[in-house]
mmCIF file of C-alpha atoms and ligand atoms in Angstrom:
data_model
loop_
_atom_site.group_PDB
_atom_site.id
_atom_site.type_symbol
_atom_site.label_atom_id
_atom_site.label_comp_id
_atom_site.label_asym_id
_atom_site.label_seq_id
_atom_site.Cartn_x
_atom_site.Cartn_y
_atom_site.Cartn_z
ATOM 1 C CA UNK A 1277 -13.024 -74.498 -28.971
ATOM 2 C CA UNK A 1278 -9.603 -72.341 -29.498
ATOM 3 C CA UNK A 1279 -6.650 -73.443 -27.725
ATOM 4 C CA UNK A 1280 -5.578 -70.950 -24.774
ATOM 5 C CA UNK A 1281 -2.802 -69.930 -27.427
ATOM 6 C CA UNK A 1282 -4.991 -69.254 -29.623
ATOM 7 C CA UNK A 1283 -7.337 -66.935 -27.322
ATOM 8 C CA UNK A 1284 -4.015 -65.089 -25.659
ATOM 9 C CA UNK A 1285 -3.172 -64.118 -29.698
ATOM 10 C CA UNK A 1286 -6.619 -62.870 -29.943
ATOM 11 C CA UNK A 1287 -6.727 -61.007 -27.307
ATOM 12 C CA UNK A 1288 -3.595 -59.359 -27.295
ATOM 13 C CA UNK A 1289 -4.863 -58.106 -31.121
ATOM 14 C CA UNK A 1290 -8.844 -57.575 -30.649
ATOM 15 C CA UNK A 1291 -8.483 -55.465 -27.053
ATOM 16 C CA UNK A 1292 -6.749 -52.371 -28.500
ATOM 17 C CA UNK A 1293 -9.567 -52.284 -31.486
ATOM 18 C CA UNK A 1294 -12.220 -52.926 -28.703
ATOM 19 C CA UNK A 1295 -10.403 -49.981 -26.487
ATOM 20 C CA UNK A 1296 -9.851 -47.291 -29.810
ATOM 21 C CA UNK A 1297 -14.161 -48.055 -30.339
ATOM 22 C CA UNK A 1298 -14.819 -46.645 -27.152
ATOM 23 C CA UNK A 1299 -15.870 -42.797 -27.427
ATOM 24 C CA UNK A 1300 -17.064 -42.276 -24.099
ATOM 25 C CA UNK A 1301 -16.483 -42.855 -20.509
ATOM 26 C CA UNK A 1302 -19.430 -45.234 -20.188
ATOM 27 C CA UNK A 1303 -18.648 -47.602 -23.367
ATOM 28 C CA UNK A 1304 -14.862 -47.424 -22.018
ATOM 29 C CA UNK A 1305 -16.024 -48.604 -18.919
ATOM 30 C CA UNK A 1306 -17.882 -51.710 -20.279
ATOM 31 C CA UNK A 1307 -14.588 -52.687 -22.507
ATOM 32 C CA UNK A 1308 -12.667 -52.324 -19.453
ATOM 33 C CA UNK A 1309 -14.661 -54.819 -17.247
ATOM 34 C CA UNK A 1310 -15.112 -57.240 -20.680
ATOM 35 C CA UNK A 1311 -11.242 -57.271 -20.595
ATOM 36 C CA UNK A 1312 -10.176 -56.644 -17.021
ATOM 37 C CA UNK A 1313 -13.019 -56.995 -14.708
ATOM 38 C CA UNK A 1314 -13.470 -60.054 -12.068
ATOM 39 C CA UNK A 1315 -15.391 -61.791 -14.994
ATOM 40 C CA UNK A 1316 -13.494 -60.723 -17.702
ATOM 41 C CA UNK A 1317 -11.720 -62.612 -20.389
ATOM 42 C CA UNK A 1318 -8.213 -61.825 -18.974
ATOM 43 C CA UNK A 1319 -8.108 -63.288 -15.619
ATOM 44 C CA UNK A 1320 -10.350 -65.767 -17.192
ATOM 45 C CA UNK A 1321 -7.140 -67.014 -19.060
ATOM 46 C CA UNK A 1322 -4.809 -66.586 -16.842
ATOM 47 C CA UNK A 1323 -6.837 -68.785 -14.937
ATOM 48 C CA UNK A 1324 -6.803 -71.645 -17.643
ATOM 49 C CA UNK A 1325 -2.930 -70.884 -17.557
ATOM 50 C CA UNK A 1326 -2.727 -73.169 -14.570
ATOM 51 C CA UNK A 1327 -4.036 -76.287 -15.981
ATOM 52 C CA UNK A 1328 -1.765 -75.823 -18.883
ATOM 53 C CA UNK A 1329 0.607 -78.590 -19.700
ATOM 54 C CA UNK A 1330 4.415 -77.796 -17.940
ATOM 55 C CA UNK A 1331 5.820 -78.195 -21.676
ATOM 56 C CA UNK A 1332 3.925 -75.580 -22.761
ATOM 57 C CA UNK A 1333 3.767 -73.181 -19.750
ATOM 58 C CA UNK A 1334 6.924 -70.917 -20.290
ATOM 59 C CA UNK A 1335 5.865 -70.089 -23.938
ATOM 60 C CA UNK A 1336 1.733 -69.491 -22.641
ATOM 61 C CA UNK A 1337 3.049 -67.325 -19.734
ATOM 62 C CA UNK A 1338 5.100 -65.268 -22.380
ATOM 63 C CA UNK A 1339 2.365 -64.997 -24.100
ATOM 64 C CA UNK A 1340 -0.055 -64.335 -21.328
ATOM 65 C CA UNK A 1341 2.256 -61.694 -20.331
ATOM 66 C CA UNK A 1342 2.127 -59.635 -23.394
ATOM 67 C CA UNK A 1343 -1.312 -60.158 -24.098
ATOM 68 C CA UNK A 1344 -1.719 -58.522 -20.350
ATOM 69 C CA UNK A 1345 0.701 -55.550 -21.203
ATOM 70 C CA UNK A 1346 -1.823 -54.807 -24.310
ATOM 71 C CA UNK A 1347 -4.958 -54.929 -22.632
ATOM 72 C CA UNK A 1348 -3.751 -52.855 -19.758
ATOM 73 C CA UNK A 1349 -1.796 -50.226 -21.621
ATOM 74 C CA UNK A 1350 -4.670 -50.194 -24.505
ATOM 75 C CA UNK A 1351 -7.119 -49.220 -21.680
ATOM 76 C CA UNK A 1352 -4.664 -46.195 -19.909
ATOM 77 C CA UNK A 1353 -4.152 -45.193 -23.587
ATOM 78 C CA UNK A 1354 -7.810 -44.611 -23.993
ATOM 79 C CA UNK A 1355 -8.619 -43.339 -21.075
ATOM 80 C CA UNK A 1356 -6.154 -40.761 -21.569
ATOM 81 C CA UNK A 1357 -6.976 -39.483 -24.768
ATOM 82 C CA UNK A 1358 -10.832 -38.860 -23.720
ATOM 83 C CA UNK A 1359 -9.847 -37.118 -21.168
ATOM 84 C CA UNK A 1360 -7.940 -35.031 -22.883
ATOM 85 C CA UNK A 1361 -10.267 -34.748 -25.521
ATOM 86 C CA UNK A 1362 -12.764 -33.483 -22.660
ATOM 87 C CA UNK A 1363 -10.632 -30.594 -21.880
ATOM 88 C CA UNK A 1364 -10.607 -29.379 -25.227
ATOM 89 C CA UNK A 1365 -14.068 -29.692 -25.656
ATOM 90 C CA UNK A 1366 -14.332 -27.498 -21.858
ATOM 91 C CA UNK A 1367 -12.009 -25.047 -23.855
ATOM 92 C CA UNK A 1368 -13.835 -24.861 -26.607
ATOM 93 C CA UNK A 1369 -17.027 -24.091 -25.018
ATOM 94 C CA UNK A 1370 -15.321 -21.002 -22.849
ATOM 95 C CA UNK A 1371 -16.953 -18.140 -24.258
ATOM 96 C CA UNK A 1372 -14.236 -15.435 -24.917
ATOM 97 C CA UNK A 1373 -17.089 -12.988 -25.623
ATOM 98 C CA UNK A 1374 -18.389 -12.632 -21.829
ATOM 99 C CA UNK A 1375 -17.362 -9.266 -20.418
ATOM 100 C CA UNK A 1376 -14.475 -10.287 -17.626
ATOM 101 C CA UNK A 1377 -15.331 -10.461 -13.773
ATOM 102 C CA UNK A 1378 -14.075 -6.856 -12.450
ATOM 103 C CA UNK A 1379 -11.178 -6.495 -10.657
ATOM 104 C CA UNK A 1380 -11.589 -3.567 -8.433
ATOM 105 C CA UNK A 1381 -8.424 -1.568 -9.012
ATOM 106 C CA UNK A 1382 -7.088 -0.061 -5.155
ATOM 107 C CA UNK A 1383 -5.589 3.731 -5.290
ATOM 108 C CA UNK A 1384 -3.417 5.724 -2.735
ATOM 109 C CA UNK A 1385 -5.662 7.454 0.208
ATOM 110 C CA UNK A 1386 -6.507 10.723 -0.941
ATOM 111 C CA UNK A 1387 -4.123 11.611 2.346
ATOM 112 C CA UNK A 1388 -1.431 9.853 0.889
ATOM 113 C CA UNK A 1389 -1.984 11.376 -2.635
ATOM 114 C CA UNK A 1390 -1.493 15.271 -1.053
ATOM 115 C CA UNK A 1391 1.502 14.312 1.226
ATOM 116 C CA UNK A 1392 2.925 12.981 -1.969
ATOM 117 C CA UNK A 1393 1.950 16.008 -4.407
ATOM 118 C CA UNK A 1394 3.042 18.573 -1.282
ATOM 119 C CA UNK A 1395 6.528 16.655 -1.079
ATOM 120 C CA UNK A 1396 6.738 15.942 -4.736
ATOM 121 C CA UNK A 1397 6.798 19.735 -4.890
ATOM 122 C CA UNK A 1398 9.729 20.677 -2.724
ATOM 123 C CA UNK A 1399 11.741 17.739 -3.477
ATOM 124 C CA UNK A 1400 11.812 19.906 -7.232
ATOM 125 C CA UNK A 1401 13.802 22.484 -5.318
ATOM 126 C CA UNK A 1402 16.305 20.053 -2.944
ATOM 127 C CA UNK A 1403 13.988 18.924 0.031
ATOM 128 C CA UNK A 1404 14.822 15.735 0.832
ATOM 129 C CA UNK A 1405 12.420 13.642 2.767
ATOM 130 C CA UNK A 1406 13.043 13.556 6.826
ATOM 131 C CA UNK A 1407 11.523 11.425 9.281
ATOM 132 C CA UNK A 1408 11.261 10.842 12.747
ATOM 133 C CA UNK A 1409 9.364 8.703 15.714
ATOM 134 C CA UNK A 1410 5.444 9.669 16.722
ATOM 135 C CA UNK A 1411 6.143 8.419 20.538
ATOM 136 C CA UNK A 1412 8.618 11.309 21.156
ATOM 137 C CA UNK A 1413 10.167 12.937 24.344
ATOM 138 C CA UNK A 1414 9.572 16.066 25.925
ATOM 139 C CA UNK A 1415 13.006 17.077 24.392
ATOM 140 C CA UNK A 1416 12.322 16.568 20.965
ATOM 141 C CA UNK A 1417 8.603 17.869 20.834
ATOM 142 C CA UNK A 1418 8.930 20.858 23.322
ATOM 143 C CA UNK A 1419 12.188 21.915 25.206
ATOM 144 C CA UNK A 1420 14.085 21.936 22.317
ATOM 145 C CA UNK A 1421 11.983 23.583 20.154
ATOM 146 C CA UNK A 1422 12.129 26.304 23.089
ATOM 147 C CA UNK A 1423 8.954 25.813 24.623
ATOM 148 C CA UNK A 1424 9.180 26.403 27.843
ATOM 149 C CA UNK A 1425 7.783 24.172 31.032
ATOM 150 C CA UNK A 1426 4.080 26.191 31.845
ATOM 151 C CA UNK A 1427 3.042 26.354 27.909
ATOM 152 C CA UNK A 1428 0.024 25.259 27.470
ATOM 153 C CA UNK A 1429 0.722 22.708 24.336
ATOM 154 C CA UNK A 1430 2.104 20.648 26.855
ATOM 155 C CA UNK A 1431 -1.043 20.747 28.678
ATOM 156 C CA UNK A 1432 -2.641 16.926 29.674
ATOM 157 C CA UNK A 1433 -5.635 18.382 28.509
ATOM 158 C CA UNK A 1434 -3.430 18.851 25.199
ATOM 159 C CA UNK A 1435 -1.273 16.163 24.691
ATOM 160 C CA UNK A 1436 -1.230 12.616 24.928
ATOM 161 C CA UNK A 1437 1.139 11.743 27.695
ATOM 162 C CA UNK A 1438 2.654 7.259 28.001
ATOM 163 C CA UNK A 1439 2.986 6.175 31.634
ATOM 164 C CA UNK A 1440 6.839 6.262 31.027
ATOM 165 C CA UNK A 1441 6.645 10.048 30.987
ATOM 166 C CA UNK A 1442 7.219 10.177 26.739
ATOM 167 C CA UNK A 1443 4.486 11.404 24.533
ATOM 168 C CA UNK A 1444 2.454 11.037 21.086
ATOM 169 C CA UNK A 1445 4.357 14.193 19.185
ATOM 170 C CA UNK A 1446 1.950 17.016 19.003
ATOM 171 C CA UNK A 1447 3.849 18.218 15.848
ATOM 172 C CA UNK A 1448 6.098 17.393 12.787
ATOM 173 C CA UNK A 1449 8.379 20.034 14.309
ATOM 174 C CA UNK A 1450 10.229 17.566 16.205
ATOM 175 C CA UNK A 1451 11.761 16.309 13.173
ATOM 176 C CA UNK A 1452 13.698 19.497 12.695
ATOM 177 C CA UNK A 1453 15.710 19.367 15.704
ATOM 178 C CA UNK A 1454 16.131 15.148 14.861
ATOM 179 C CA UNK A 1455 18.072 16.096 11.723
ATOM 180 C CA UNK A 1456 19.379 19.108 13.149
ATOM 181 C CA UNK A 1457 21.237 17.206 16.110
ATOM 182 C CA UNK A 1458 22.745 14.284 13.733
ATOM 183 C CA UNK A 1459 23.670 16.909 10.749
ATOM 184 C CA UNK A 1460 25.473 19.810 10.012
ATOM 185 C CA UNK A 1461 23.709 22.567 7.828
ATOM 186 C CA UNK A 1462 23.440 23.404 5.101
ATOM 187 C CA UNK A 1463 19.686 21.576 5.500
ATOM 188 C CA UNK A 1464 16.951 21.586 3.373
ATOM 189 C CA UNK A 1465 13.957 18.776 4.585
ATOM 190 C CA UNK A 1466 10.112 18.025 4.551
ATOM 191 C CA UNK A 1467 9.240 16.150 6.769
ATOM 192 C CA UNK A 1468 5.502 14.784 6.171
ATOM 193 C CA UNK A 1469 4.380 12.420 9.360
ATOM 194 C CA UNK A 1470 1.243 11.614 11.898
ATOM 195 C CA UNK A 1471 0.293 13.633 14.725
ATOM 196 C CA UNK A 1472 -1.590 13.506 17.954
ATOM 197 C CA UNK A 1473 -3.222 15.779 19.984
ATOM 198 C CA UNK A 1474 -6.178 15.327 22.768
ATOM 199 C CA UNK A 1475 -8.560 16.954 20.719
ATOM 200 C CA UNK A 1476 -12.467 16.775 20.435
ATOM 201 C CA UNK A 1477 -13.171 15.223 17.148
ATOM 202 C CA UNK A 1478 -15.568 16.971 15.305
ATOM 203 C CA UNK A 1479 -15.865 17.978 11.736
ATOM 204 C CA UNK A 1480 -12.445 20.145 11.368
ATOM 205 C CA UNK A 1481 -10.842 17.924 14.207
ATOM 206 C CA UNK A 1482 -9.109 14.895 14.687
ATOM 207 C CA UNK A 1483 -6.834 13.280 17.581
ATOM 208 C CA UNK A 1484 -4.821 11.986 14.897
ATOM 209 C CA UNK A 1485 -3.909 13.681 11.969
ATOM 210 C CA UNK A 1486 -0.943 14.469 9.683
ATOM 211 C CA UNK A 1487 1.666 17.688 9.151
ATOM 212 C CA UNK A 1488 4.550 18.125 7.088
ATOM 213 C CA UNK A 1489 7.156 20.080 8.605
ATOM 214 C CA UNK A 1490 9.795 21.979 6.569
ATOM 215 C CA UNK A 1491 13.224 23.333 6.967
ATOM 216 C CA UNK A 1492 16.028 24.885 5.366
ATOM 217 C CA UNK A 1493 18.714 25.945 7.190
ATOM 218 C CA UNK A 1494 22.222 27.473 6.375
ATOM 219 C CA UNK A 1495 24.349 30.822 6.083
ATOM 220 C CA UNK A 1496 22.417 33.860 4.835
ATOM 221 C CA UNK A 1497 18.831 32.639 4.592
ATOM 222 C CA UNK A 1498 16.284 35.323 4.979
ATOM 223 C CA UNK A 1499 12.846 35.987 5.467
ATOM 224 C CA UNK A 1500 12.819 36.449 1.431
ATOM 225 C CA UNK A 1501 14.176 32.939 0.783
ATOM 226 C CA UNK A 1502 10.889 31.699 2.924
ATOM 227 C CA UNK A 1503 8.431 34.123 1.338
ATOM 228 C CA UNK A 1504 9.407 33.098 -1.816
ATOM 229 C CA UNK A 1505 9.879 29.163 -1.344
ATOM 230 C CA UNK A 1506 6.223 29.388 0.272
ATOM 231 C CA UNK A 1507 4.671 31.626 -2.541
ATOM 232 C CA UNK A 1508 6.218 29.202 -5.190
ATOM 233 C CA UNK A 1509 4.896 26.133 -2.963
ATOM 234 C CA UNK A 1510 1.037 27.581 -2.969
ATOM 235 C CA UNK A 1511 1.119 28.752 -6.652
ATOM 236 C CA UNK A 1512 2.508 24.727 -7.865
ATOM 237 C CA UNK A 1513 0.015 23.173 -5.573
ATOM 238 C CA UNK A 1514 -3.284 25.444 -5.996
ATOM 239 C CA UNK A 1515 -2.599 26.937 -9.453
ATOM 240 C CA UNK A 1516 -0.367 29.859 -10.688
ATOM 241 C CA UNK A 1517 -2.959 32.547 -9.708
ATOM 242 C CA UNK A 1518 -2.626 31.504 -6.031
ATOM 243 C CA UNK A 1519 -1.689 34.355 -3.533
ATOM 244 C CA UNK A 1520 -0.357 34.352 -0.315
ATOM 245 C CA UNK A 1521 -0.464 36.845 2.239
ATOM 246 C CA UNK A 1522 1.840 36.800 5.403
ATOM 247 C CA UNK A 1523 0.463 37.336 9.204
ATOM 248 C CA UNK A 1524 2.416 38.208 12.203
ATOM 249 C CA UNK A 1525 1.921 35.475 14.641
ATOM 250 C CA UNK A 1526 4.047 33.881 17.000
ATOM 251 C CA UNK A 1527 5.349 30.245 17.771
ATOM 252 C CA UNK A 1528 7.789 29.652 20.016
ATOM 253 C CA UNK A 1529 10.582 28.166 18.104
ATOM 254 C CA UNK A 1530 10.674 30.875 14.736
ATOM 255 C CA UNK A 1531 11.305 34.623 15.213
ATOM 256 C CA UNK A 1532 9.652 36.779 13.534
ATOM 257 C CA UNK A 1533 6.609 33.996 12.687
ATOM 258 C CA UNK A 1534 3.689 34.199 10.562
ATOM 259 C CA UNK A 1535 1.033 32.888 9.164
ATOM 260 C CA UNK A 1536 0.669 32.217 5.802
ATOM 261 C CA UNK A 1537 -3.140 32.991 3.991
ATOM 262 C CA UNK A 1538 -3.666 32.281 0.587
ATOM 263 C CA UNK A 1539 -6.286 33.237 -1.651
ATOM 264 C CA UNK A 1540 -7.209 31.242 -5.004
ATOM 265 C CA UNK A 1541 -9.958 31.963 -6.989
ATOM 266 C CA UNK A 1542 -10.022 28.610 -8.894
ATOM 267 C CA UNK A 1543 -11.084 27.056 -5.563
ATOM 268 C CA UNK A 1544 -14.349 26.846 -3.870
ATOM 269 C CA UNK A 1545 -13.310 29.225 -0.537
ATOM 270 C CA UNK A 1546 -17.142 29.502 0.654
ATOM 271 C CA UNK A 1547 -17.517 33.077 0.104
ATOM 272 C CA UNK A 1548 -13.966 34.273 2.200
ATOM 273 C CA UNK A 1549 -11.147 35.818 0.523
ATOM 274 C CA UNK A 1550 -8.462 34.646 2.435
ATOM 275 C CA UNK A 1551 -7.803 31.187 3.849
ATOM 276 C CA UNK A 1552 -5.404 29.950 6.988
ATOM 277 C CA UNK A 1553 -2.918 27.607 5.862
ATOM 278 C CA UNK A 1554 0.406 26.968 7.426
ATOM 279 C CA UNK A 1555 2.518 28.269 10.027
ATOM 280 C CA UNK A 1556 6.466 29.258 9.628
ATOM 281 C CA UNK A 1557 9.143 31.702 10.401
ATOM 282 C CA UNK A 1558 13.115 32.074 11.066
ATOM 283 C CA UNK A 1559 14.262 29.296 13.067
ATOM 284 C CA UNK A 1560 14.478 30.673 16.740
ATOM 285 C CA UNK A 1561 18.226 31.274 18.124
ATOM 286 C CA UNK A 1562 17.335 29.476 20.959
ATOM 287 C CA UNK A 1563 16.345 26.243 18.549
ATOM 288 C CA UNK A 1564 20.229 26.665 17.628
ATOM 289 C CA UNK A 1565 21.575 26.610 20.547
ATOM 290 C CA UNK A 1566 19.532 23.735 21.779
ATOM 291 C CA UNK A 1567 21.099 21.243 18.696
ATOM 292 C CA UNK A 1568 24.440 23.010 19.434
ATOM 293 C CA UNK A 1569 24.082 25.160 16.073
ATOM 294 C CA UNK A 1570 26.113 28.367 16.042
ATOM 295 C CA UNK A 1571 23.113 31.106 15.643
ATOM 296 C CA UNK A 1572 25.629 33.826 14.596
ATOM 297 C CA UNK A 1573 26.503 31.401 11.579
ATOM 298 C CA UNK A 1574 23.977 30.106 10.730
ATOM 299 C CA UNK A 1575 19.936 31.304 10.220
ATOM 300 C CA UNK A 1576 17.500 29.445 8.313
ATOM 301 C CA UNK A 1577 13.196 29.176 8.256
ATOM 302 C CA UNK A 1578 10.707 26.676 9.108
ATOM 303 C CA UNK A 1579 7.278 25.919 8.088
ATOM 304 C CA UNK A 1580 4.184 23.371 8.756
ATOM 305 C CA UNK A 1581 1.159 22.610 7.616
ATOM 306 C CA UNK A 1582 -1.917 20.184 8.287
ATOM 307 C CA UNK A 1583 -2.307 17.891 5.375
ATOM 308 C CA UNK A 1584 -5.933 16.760 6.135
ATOM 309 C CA UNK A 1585 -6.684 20.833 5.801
ATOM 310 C CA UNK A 1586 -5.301 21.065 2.291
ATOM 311 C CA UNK A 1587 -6.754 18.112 0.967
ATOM 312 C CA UNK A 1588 -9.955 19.486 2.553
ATOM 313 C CA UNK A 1589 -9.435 22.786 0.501
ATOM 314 C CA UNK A 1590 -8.118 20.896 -2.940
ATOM 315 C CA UNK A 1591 -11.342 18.649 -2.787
ATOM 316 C CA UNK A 1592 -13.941 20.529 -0.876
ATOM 317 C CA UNK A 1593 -14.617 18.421 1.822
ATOM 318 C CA UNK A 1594 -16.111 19.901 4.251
ATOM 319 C CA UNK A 1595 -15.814 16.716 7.152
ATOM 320 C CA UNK A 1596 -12.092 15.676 8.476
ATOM 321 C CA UNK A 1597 -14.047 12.263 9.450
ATOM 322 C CA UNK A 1598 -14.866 10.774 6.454
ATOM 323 C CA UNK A 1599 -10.489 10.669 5.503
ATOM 324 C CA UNK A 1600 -10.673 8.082 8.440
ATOM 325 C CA UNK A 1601 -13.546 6.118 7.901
ATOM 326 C CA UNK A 1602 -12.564 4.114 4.658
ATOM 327 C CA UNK A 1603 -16.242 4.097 3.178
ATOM 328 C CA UNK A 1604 -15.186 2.646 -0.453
ATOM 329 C CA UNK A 1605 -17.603 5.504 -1.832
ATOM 330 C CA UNK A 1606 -15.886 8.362 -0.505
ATOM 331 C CA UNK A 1607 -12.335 6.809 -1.095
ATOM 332 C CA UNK A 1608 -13.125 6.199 -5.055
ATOM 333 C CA UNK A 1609 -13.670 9.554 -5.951
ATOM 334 C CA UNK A 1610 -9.696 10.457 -5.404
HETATM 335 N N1 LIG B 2260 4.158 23.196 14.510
HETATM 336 C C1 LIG B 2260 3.128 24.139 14.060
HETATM 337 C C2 LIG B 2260 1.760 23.538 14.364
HETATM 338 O O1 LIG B 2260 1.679 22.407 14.763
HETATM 339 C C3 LIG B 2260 3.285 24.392 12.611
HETATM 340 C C4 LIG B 2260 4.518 25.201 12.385
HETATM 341 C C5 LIG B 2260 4.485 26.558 12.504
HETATM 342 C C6 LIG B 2260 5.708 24.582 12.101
HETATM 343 C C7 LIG B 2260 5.624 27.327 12.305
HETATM 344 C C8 LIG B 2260 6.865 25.327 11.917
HETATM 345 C C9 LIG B 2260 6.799 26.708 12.013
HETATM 346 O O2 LIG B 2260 8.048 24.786 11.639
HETATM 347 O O3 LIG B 2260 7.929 27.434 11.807
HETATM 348 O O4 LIG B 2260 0.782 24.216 14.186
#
């Protein structure tokens, strides 16, 4: 029988041999409870260590020692290299041929793609963009733009009134006399923003739907400087053979007003010529006086338009609902 020296030397040699032989979890497994387990030939020794002469103990528990470090580190060594050798082999069975999982790629709301195009345009000839609140005051969205007390805009039955006595603006128009009563002309702004009104929705009306307002304001500007910003507008956005025709109308805060047709044959009109598309007109004196403008000075025009109607007329929808009801299908086509 070999001395316990003689067993501590051979194991501290044979385990790492017995470890490297292992290829796979299982025989790894067995080597490890041969050489570590309850049973196994390391405690097993250690054991013996006890009964070991005291002359000889300090060299044997040396030796134990190291032959302990070699079994234990053999085994981590091992075990780490098959695993490693297992995530190769995962890699290497990835097959780079599959098609890849789709990513569905998001877009911008085909509301949010005409705002853009319809601002994109007039920032081209030094619109800035303007904005202002949707829970506005009677000031903002009526008196000021001289509208007087008994008109029926301001009608319950038309607008959407808060406890507090403030309101859901009716109109985009409010942001002209914002920017108008914290800056001095000359002014040039769009002003693209949400509206509410108390309306019956059905397919060419919503409660809530968008406008963008526009205004240019300084010394000299004429009903020709409005005719042709807006015929230049219409042409960009529905193609150069676009015309626009001009309609006496009236709103309360431009004098003269109008509104503006157009008629484009590259577009789908449904058998009419002509098509309603904005509103505008000189900026009312009154609108002057109201943001403390001098209206001898100064003149200047105003226009607005419903962006849900022009997106309508670019894609030929024929339902204002289906912009609000985010049905993937419809959305994907813009
Ligand atoms: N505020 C009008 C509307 O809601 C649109 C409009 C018409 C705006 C004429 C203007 C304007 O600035 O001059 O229908």
């Amino acid at each position: 029988m070999p001395s316990l020296e003689e067993q501590l030397v051979a194991l501290k040699s044979q385990a790492p041999a017995d470890f490297t032989a292992a290829t796979d979890p299982d025989s790894l497994e067995a080597v490890r409870v041969k050489y570590l387990g309850r049973q196994g030939s390391l405690p097993d020794l250690m054991k013996q260590l006890g009964s070991a002469l005291p002359a000889d103990r300090a060299r044997l528990g040396k030796l134990a020692n190291e032959a302990k470090i070699a079994v234990q580190s053999a085994f981590e060594q091992r075990k780490d290299d098959l695993e490693n050798a297992n995530a190769g082999a995962d890699a290497a069975r990835f097959d780079t041929t599959l098609p890849g999982r789709m990513r569905p790629v998001g877009r911008l709301h085909p509301l949010t793609q005409t705002m853009e195009r319809v601002v994109a345009i007039f920032q081209r000839i030094g619109f800035t963009i303007a904005e202002g609140p949707e829970i506005e005051d009677e000031w903002h969205c009526f008196d000021a733009l001289n509208t007087p007390g008994d008109h029926p805009a301001r009608d319950l039955q038309d607008t959407l009134y808060l406890k507090d006595g403030r309101l859901l603006r009716t109109q985009t128009s409010t942001v002209q006399i914002r920017v108008m009563e914290t800056h001095k002309p000359p002014i040039r702004i769009i002003a693209p923003g949400r509206v509410f009104r108390r309306d019956e929705v059905d397919a060419t009306h919503s409660a809530c739907f968008h406008q963008i307002e526009g205004l240019y304001v300084a010394e000299g500007v004429s009903v020709a400087d409005l005719k042709g910003t807006m015929e230049f507008f219409f042409r960009e956005l529905l193609g150069p053979e676009t015309k626009t025709r001009f309609r006496p109308h009236f709103f309360p805060y431009t004098e003269p007003s109008f509104e503006i047709d157009f008629s484009a044959t590259s577009l789908g009109l449904k058998g009419r010529k002509w098509l309603e598309i904005a509103g505008c007109g000189m900026v009312d004196p009154n609108v002057f006086k109201a943001v403390g403008y001098d209206p001898e000075k100064f003149t200047g025009f105003a226009f607005g338009m419903g962006v849900e109607r022009i997106a309508m007329i670019l894609h030929g929808i024929d339902d204002i609902r289906l912009f609000y009801e985010n049905d993937v299908r419809f959305l994907h086509q813009f």
